[in-house]
C-alpha positions as CSV (number, residue, x, y, z in Angstrom):
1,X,5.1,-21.7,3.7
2,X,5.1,-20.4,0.2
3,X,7.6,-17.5,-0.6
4,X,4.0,-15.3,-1.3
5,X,2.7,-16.2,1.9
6,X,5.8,-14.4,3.4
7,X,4.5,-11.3,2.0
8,X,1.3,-11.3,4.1
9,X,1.4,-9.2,7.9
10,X,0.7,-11.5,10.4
11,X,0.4,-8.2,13.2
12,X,-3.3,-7.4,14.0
13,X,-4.7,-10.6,12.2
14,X,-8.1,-10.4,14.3
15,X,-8.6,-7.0,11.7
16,X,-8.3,-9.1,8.8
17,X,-10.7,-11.4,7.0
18,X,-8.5,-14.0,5.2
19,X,-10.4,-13.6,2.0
20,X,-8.6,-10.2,1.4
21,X,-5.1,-12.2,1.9
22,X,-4.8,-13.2,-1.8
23,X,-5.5,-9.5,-2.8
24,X,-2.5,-8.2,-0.5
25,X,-0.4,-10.0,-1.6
26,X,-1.0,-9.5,-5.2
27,X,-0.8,-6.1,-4.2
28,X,2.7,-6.3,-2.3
29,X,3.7,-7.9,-5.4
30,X,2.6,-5.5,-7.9
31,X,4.6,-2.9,-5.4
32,X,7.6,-4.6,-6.2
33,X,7.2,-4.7,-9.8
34,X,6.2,-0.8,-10.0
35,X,9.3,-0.1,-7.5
36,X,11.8,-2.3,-9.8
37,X,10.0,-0.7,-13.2
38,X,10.3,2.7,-11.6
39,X,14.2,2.2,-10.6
40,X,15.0,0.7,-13.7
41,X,13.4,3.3,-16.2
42,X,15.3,6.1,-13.9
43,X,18.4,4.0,-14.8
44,X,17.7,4.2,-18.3
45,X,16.8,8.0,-18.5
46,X,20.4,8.3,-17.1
47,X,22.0,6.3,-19.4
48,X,20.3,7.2,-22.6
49,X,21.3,11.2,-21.7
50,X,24.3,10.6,-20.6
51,X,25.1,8.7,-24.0
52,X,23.7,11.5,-25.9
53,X,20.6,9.6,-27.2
54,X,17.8,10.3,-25.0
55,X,14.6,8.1,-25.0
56,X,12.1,11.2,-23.8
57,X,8.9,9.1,-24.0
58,X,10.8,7.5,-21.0
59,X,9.9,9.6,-18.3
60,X,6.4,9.0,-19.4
61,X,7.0,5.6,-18.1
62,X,8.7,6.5,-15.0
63,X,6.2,9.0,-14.0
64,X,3.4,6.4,-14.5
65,X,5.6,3.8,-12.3
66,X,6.0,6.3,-9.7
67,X,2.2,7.7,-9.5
68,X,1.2,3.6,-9.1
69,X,3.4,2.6,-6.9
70,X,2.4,5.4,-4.6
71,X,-1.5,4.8,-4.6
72,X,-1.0,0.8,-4.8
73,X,1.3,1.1,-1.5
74,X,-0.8,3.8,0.1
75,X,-3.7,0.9,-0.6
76,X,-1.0,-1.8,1.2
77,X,0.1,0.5,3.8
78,X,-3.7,1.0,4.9
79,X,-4.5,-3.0,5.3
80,X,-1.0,-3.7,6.6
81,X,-1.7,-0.4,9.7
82,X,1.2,1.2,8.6
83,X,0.1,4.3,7.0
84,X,-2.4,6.8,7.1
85,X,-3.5,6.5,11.1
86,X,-1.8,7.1,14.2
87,X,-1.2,3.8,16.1
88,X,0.6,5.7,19.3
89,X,-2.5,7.4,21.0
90,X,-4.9,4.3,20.3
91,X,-2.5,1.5,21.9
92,X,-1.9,3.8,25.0
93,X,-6.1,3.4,25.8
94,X,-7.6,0.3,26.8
95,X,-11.6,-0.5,26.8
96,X,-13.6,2.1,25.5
97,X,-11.2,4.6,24.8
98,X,-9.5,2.6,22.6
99,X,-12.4,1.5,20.4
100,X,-13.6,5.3,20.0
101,X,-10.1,6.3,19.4
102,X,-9.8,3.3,16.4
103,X,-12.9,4.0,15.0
104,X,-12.3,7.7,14.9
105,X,-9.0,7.4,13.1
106,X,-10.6,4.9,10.7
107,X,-13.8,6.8,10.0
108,X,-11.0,9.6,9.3
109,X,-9.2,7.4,7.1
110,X,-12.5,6.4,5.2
111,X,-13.4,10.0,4.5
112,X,-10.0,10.5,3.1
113,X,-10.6,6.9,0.5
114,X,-14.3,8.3,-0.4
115,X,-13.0,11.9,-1.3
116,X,-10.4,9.3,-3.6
117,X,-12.9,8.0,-5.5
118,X,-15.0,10.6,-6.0
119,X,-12.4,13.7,-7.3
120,X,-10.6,11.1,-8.4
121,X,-12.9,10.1,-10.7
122,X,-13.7,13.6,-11.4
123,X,-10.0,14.0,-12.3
124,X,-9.9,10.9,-14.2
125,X,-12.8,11.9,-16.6
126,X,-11.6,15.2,-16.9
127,X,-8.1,13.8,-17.9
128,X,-9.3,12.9,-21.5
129,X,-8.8,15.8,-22.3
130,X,-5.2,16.4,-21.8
131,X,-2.5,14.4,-22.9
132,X,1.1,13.2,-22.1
133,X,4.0,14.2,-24.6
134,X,5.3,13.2,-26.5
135,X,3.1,9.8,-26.6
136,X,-0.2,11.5,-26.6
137,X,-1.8,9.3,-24.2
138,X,-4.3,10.4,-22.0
139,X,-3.6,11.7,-18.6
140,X,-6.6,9.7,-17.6
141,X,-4.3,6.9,-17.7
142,X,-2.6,8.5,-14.5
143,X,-5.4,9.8,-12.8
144,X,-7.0,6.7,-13.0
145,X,-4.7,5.1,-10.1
146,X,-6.7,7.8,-7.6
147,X,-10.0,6.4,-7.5
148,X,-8.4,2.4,-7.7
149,X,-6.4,3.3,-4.7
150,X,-9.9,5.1,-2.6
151,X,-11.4,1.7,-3.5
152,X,-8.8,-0.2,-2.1
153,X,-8.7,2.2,1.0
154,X,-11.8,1.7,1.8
155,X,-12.7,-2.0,1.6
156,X,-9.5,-2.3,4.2
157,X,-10.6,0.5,6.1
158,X,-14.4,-1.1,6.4
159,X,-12.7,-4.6,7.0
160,X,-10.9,-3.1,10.2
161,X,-13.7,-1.5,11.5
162,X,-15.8,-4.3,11.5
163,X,-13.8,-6.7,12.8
164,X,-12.5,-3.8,14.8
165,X,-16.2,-3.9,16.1
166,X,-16.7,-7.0,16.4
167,X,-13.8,-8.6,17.9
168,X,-12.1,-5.6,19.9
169,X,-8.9,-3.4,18.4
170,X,-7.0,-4.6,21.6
171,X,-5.3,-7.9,20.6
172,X,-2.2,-9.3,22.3
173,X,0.7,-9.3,19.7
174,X,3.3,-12.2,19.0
175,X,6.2,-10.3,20.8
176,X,8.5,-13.3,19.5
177,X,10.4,-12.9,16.4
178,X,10.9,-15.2,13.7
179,X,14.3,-17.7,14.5
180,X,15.6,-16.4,10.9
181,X,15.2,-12.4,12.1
182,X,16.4,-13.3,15.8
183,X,19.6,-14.7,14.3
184,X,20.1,-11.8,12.1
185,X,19.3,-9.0,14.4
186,X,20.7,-11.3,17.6
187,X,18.0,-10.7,19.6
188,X,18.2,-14.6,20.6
189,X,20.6,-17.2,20.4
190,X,20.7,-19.2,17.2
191,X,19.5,-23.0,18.0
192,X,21.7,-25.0,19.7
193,X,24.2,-21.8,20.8
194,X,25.0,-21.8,24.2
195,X,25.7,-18.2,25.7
């Protein structure tokens, strides 16, 4: 297993096409990068100040990190299930319930990506009009992550519900965790450990 492959959610695989895995984990990836940009400008801003020599176009750069990193993990946290819908009332039903209740909560979700895209890029066009100081850029350039992230909302949120449809939200979990996390957390024995 490649060290990218890692990054992909094995939980609720049956709501996935694989197609989309590349795409994930590009986007996990680019979380990382924004999260680790993001960290080390804020280190910077500190350090520059504190020296007496500070680099103001700086928190341009953080602010940018930080406004990504949010919409490109909000896009993440929707194809991985862990954002945006409430799991605990859907895996309590069974049967019907439980498929009205998913696509409910997804339909929900899907509004919420459309609305995205469309103010977003309402926002976005409008932003050509303002600008950032002290670069002067844009702040199109920020608004612009909005509508990217509805798109990417969206196409997970209609993945899921199609698959959803078509092969059942109910899916019997892997309750067994990897050897690695079992030795670290000791939930089981490491190999050849006797207890």
């Amino acid at each position: 297993m490649i060290s990218a492959e890692r990054l992909l959610l094995k939980r609720q695989r049956h709501l996935k096409w694989r197609a989309l895995d590349r795409l994930e984990t590009v986007l996990m990836m680019l979380c990382g990068l924004l999260l680790f940009g993001f960290c080390s400008t804020v280190i910077l801003d500190i350090i520059t100040r504190e020296i007496g020599r500070p680099w103001l176009w700086l928190q341009e750069v953080t602010s940018t990190f930080f406004i990504y990193a949010i919409f490109t993990g909000t896009a993440v946290a929707t194809r991985r299930s862990d954002h945006l819908y409430l799991t605990a009332v859907a895996d309590t039903l069974v049967g019907r319930a439980r498929t009205l209740v998913e696509v409910a909560t997804r339909l929900v979700v899907l509004g919420v990506a459309l609305c995205f895209i469309y103010f977003g890029w309402l926002n976005f066009l409008r932003g050509f009009s303002s600008f950032r100081m002290p670069s002067m850029t844009p702040i199109a350039s920020l608004y612009a992550a909005i509508p990217i992230c509805g798109v990417l909302v969206a196409l997970f949120t209609i993945e899921q519900l199609i698959n959803g449809l078509r092969n059942g939200f109910e899916h019997a979990e892997p309750l067994e965790p990897s050897p690695h996390l079992a030795k670290i957390e000791g939930i089981a024995p490491a190999p050849g450990v006797r207890q």
